[in-house]
Coordinates of C-alpha atoms in Angstrom, one line a residue:
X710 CA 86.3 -43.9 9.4
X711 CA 86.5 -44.6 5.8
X712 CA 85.1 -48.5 3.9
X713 CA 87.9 -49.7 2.3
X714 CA 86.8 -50.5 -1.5
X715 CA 85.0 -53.7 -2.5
X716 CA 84.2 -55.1 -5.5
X717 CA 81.4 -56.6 -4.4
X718 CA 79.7 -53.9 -2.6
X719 CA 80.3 -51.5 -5.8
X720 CA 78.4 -54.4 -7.8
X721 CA 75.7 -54.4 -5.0
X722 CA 75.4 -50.3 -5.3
X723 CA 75.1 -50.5 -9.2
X724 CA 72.6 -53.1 -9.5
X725 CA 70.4 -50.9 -6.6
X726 CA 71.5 -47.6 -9.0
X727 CA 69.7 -49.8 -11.8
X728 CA 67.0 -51.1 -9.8
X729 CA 66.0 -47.2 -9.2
X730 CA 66.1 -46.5 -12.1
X731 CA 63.3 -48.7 -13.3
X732 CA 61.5 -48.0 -10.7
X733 CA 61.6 -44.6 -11.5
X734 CA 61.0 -45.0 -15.1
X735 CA 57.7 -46.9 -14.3
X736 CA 56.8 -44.5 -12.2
X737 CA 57.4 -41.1 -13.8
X738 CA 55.5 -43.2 -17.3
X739 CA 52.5 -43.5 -14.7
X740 CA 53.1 -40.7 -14.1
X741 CA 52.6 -39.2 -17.1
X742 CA 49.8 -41.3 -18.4
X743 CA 47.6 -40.3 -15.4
X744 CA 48.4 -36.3 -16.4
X745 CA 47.6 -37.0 -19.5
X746 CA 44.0 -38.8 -18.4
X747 CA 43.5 -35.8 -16.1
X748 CA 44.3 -33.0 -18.9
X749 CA 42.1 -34.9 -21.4
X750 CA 39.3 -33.2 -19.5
X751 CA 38.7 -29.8 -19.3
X752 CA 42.0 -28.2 -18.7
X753 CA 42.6 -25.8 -15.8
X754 CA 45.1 -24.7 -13.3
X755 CA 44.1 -27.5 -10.7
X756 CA 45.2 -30.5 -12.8
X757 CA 48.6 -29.0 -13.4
X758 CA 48.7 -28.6 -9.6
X759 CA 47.5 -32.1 -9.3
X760 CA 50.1 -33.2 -11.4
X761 CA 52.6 -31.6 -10.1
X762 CA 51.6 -33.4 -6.7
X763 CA 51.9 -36.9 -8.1
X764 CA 54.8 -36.3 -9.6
X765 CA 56.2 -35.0 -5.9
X766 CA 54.9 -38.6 -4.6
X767 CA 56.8 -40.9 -7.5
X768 CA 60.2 -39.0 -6.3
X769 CA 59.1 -39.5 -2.8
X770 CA 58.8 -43.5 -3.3
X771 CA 61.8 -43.7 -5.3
X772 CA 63.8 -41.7 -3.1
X773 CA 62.4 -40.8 0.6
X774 CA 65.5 -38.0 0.2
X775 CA 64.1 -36.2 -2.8
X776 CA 61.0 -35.5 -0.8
X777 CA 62.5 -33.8 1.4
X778 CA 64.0 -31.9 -1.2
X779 CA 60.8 -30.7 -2.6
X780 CA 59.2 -30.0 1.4
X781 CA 61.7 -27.2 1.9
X782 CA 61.1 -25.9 -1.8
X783 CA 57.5 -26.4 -2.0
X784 CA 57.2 -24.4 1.4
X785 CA 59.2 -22.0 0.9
X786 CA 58.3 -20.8 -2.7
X787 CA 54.5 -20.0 -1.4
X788 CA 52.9 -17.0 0.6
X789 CA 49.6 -16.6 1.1
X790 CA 49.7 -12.9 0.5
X791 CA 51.2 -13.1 -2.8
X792 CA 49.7 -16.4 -4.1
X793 CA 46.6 -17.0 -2.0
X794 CA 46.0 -20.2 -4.5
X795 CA 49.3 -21.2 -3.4
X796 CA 48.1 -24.6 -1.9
X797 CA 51.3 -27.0 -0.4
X798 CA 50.8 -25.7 3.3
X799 CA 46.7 -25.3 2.9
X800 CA 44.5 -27.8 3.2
X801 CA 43.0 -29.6 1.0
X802 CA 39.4 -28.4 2.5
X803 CA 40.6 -24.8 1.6
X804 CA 38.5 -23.5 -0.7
X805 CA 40.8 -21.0 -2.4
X806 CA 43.3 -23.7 -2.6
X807 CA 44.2 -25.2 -5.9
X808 CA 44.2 -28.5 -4.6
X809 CA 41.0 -28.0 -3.2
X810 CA 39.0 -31.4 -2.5
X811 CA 36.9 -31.3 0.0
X812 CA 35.7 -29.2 3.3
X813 CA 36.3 -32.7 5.1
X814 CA 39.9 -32.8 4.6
X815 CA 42.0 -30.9 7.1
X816 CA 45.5 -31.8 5.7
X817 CA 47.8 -30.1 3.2
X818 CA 50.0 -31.6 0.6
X819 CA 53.0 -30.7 2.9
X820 CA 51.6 -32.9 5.6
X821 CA 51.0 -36.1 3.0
X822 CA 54.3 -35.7 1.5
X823 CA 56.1 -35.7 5.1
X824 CA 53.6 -38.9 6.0
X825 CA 54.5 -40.3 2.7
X826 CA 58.2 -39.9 3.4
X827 CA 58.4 -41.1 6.7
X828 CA 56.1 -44.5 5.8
X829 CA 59.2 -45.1 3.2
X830 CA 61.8 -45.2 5.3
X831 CA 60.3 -47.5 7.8
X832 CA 59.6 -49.5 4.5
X833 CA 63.3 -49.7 3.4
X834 CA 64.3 -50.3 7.0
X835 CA 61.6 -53.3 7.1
X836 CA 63.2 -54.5 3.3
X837 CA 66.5 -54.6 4.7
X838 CA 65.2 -56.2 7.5
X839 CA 67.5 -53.4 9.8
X840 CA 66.1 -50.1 10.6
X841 CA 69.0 -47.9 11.6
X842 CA 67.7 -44.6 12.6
X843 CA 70.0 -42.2 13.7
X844 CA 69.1 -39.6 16.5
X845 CA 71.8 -37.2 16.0
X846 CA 73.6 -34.6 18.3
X847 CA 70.1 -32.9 19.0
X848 CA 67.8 -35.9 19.2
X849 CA 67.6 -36.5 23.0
X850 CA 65.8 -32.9 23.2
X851 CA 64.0 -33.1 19.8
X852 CA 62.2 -35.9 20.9
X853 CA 61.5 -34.6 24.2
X854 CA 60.0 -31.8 22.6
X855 CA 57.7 -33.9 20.5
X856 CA 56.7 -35.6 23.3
X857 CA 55.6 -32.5 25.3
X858 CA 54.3 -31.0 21.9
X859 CA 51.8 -34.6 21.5
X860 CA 51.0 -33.9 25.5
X861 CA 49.8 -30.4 25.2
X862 CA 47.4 -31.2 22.6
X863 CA 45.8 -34.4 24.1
X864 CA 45.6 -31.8 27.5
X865 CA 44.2 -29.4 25.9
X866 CA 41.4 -31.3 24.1
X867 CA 40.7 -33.6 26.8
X868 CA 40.4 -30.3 28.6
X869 CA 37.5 -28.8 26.2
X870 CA 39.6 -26.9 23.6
X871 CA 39.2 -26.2 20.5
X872 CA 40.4 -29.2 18.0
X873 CA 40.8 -26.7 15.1
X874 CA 42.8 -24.1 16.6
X875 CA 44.8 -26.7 18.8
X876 CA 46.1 -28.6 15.5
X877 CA 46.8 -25.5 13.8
X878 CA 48.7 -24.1 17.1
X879 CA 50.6 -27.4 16.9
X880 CA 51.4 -28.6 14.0
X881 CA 54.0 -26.3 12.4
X882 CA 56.0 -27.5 15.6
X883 CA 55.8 -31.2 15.1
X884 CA 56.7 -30.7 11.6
X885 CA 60.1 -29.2 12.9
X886 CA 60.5 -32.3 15.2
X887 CA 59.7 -34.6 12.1
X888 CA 61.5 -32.9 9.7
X889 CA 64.8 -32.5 12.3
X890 CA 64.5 -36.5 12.1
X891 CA 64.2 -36.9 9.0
X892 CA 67.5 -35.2 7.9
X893 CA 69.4 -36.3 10.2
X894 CA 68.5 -40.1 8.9
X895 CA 68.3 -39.5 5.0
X896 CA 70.9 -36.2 4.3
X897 CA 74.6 -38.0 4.7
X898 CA 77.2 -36.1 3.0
X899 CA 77.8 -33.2 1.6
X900 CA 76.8 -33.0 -1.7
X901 CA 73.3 -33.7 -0.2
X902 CA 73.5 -30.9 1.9
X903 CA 74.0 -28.9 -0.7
X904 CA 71.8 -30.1 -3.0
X905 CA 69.4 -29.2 0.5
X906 CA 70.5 -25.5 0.7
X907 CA 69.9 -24.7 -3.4
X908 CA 66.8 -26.4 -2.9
X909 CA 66.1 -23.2 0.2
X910 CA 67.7 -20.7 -1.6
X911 CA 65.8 -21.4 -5.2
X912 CA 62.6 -21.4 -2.7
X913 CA 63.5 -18.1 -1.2
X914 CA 64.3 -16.8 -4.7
X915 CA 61.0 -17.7 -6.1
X916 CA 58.9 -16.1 -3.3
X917 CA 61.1 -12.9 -4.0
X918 CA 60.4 -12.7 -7.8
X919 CA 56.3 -13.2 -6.6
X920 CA 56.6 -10.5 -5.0
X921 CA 58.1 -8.6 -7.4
X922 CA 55.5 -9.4 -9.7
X923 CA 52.9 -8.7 -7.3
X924 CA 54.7 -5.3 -6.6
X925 CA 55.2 -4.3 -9.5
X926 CA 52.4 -5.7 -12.0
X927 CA 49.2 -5.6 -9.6
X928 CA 50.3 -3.4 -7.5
X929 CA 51.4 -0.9 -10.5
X930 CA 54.6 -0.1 -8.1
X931 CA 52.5 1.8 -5.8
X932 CA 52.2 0.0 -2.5
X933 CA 49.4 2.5 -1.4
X934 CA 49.4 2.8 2.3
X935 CA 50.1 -1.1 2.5
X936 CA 52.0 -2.5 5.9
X937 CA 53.6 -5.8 4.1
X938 CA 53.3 -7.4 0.2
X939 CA 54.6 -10.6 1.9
X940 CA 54.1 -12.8 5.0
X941 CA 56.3 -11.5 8.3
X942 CA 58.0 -14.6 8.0
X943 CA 59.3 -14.0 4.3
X944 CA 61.7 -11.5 5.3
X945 CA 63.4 -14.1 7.5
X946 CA 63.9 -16.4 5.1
X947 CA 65.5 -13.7 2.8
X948 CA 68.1 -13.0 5.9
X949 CA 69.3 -16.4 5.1
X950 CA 70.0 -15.6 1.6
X951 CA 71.5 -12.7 2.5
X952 CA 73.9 -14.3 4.3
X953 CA 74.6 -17.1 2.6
X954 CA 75.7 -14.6 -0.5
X955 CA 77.8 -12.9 2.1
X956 CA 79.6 -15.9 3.3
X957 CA 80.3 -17.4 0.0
X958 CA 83.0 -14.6 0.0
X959 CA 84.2 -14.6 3.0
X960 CA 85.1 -18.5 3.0
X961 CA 86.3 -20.4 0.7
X962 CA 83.5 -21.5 -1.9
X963 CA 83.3 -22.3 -5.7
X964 CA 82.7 -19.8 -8.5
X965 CA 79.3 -20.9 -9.5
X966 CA 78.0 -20.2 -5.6
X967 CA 80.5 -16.5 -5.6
X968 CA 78.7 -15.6 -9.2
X969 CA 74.9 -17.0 -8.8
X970 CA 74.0 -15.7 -4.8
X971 CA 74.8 -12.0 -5.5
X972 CA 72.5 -12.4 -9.2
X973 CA 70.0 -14.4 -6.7
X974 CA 69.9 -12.2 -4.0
X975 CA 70.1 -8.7 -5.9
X976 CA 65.8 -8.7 -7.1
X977 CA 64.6 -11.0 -3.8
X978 CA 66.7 -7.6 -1.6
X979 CA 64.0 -5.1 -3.5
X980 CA 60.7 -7.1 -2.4
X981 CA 62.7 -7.7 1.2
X982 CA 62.6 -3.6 1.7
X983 CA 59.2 -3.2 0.0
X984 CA 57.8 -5.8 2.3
X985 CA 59.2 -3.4 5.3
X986 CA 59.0 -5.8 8.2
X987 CA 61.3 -4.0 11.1
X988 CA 62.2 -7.7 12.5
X989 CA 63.7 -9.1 9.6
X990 CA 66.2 -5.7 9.8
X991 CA 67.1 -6.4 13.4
X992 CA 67.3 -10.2 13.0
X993 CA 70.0 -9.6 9.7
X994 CA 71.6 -7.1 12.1
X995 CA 72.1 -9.6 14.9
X996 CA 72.9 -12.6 11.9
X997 CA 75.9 -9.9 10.8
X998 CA 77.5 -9.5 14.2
X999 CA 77.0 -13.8 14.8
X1000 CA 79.2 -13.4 11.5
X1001 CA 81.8 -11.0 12.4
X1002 CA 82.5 -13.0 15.5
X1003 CA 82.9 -16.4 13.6
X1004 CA 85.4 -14.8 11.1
X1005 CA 86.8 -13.4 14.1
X1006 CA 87.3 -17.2 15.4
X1007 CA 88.1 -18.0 11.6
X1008 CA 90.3 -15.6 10.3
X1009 CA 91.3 -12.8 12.3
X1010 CA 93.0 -10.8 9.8
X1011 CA 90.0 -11.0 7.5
X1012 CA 87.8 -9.7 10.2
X1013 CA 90.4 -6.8 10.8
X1014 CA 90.7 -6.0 6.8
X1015 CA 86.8 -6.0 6.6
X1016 CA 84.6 -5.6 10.0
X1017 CA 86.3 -2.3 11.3
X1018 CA 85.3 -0.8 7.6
X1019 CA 82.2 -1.9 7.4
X1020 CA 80.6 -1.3 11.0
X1021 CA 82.1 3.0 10.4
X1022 CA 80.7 2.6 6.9
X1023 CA 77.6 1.0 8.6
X1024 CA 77.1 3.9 12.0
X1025 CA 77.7 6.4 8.7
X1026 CA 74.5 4.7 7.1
X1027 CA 72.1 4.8 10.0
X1028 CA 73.2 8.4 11.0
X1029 CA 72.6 9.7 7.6
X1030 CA 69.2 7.7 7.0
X1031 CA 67.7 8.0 11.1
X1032 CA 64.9 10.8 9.9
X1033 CA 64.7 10.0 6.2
X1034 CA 61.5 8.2 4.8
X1035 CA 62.6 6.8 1.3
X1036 CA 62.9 3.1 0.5
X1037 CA 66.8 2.9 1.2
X1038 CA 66.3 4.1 4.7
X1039 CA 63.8 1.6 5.8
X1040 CA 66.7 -0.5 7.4
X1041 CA 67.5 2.3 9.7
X1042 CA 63.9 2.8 10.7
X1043 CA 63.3 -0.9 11.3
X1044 CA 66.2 -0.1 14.2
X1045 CA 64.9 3.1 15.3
X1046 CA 61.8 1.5 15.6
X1047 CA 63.6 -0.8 18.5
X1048 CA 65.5 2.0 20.1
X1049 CA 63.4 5.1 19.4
X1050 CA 60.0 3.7 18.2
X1051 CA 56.8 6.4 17.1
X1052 CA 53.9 5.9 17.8
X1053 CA 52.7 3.4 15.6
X1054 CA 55.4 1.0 16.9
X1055 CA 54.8 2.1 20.0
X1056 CA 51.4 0.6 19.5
X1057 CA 52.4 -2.6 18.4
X1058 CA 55.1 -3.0 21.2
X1059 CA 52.5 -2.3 23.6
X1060 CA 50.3 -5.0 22.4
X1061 CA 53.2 -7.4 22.7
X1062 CA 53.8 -6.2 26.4
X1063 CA 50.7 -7.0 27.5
X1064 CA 51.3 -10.4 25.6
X1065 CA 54.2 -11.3 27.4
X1066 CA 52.4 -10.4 30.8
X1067 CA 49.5 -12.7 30.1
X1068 CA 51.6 -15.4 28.9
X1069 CA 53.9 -15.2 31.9
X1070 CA 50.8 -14.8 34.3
X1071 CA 49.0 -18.3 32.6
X1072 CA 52.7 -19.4 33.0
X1073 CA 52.8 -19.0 37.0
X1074 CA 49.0 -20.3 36.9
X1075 CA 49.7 -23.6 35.9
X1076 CA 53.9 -24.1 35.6
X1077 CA 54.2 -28.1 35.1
X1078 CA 51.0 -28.7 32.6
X1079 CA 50.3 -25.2 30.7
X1080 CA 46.6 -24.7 29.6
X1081 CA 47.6 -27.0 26.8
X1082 CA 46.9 -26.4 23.3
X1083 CA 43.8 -25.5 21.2
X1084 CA 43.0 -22.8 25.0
X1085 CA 42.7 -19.2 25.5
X1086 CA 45.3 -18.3 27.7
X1087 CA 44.8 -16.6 30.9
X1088 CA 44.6 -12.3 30.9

C-alpha cells in the first residue's frame, strides 16, 4: 500500500532530516576533537584504529542503520591470516589486536557495535513512545534458534564446560540471529539494500586486494608449499562476488553495477585461486547451477542462448585441466578432489568421517538436550 502525500508529514520528515543533521555535526566535531587529543600523544597505528572506532559509534547513534552498514564491512574486509592486527572480530584482550586494552576484556568491537545498535533502536522505539519491531517471514524460527542457541550454553556451563570455548562456539551464531533482526527492522527499501550489498561487495574487495598484497609483496609471489593465504571462509565470500558480477548481466541492472563488478571481481578472482580452498570451487559450482535454474524460471530463452554453451564449454575445461597442476586448473582439482580425491584429500575426508560419526553417535546419546556448548563431544 502506498501513503498518500501530506504536507504535514513531509514537514515532520524535514525537520527530523535537520535534527540529524545536528546531531551529527556535534557528533562527528567530537569526534574529531577527541582524535585530535588522542593523536597529540605519541602517534601510532592504534589511535587511528581507535579513531576509526569512535567514529563507527557517532554513525551508529545517529543512525542505528549505518551500523549495520559498517558490521558487514568491518567484518568482512579482515582475515586473520592476512592482517593478524586486524582487530573488529578480536577481542579487545587480544594481544596482537590493535585495539588491544586489556586481557580482562573478552569482547570485540564487532560485539559493541551490534550492542550499541540494538540499545538505539529500543531507544527510538522508547522516544516515540511505539516500538514496532518487525519479525519478518523467517522470524518464528530465528528466534527459536536463539532460544536453543541461549539454552545450549547455560547447559553446557551449568554442566562443567568450558566458558571460553562455549562463548566462542556460540557466538558467531547468535550474531546471525541478531543481525537477521536487525535488518529486517532497520533495512526498508531498496536503495538500503543496496547500499547493504556495496557495503559486502567493497568488504570482499578489500580482503581480495590484502591478499594480493600479502601474495605478492611478502610473499614475493611464491606461496612456498603454503595450503591457504586466506581464511577457508574467504573464498566463500568471494563466490558471492562472483555471482553477483554474473547476475548483473543476466538481469536487468544499471551500467555502473555491469561496469564496476567485473573491474571488482577481476584482482579478488587471482587471490580466490591462490588461496586454493577446494570448497569454495564446489560451493560456486553448486551457486552456478542454483543460477541456471532461476534463469530457467526467469527467462527461458536466455537460459537456452547461454547455459547449453557454457556447461560444453565448461565439461571442455575440466576434461582438459583433470591431471594438470598450474594455477588455472585448480578449479578442476577442487572437483576431482570430491569425485576422485588423492591422498592428501583423502586424508582430510577421512578426518571429517570420523567427525560426522562422533557427532551422530553424541547425537543418539543425548537427542533432546545435546551435550551443550563449551563440551567435548562424545568419540
Amino acid at each position: 500500500m502506498f501513503t498518500p502525500y501530506s504536507p504535514n508529514a513531509q514537514l515532520h520528515l524535514d525537520r527530523q532530516r535537520r535534527a540529524q543533521m545536528v546531531w551529527l555535526g556535534i557528533l562527528l566535531t567530537l569526534t574529531m576533537l577527541i582524535g585530535v587529543m588522542m593523536l597529540r600523544g605519541e602517534p601510532n597505528w592504534s589511535n587511528l584504529g581507535w579513531l576509526f572506532y569512535i567514529a563507527g559509534v557517532v554513525l551508529i547513534v545517529t543512525n542505528p542503520r549505518y551500523g549495520l552498514y559498517l558490521v558487514v564491512l568491518f567484518t568482512l574486509c579482515g582475515d586473520s591470516l592476512v592482517w593478524a592486527w586486524y582487530p573488529f572480530t578480536k577481542n579487545l584482550s587480544s594481544d596482537e589486536s590493535l585495539l588491544f586494552l586489556s586481557p580482562s576484556l573478552k569482547v570485540s568491537p564487532l560485539e559493541t557495535y551490534l550492542a550499541l545498535i540494538t540499545l538505539m533502536v529500543l531507544i527510538q522505539g522508547a522516544l516515540r513512545r511505539k516500538l514496532n519491531l518487525r519479525l519478518g517471514l523467517l522470524g518464528i524460527p530465528v528466534g527459536f534458534f536463539g532460544v536453543m542457541l541461549v539454552f545450549g550454553l547455560v547447559y553446557g556451563i551449568v554442566g562443567h564446560g568450558n566458558l571460553t570455548i562455549a562463548l566462542w562456539e556460540v557466538r558467531s551464531m547468535l550474531y546471525l540471529v541478531l543481525m537477521y533482526f536487525l535488518v529486517v527492522n532497520l533495512v526498508d527499501d531498496r536503495r538500503q539494500i543496496n547500499i547493504m550489498m556495496w557495503c559486502i561487495v567493497l568488504g570482499i574487495v578489500v580482503k581480495g586486494l590484502s591478499a594480493l598484497f600479502f601474495l605478492f609483496v611478502i610473499l614475493g609471489g611464491d606461496l612456498g608449499g603454503r595450503e591457504a593465504i586466506m581464511e577457508h571462509g574467504a573464498s566463500i565470500h568471494m563466490d558471492l562476488l562472483f555471482v553477483l558480477t554474473l547476475a548483473v548481466f543476466l538481469y536487468r541492472t544499471t551500467l555502473p553495477k555491469r561496469l564496476l563488478l567485473p573491474l571488482l571481481a577481476a584482482p579478488t578472482a587471482i587471490a580466490y585461486l591462490a588461496n586454493q580452498r577446494r570448497a569454495s570451487f564446489v560451493s560456486l559450482a553448486i551457486a552456478l547451477m542454483l543460477m541456471a535454474v532461476a534463469l530457467y524460471r526467469h527467462s527461458r530463452r536466455a537460459f537456452w542462448a547461454i547455459v547449453p554453451a557454457t556447461a560444453v564449454m565448461g565439461m571442455l575445461y575440466i576434461a582438459a585441466t583433470w591431471n594438470a597442476s598450474g594455477v588455472l586448473a585448480l578449479p578442476a582439482r577442487g572437483l576431482k578432489s570430491v569425485i576422485a580425491p588423492n591422498a592428501r584429500d583423502e586424508a582430510s575426508n577421512e578426518y571429517r568421517g570420523i567427525e560426522n560419526v562422533n557427532t551422530n553417535f553424541t547425537i543418539n546419546q543425548k537427542p533432546l538436550t545435546g551435550v551443550g556448548f563449551g563440551q567435548k563431544f562424545f568419540v
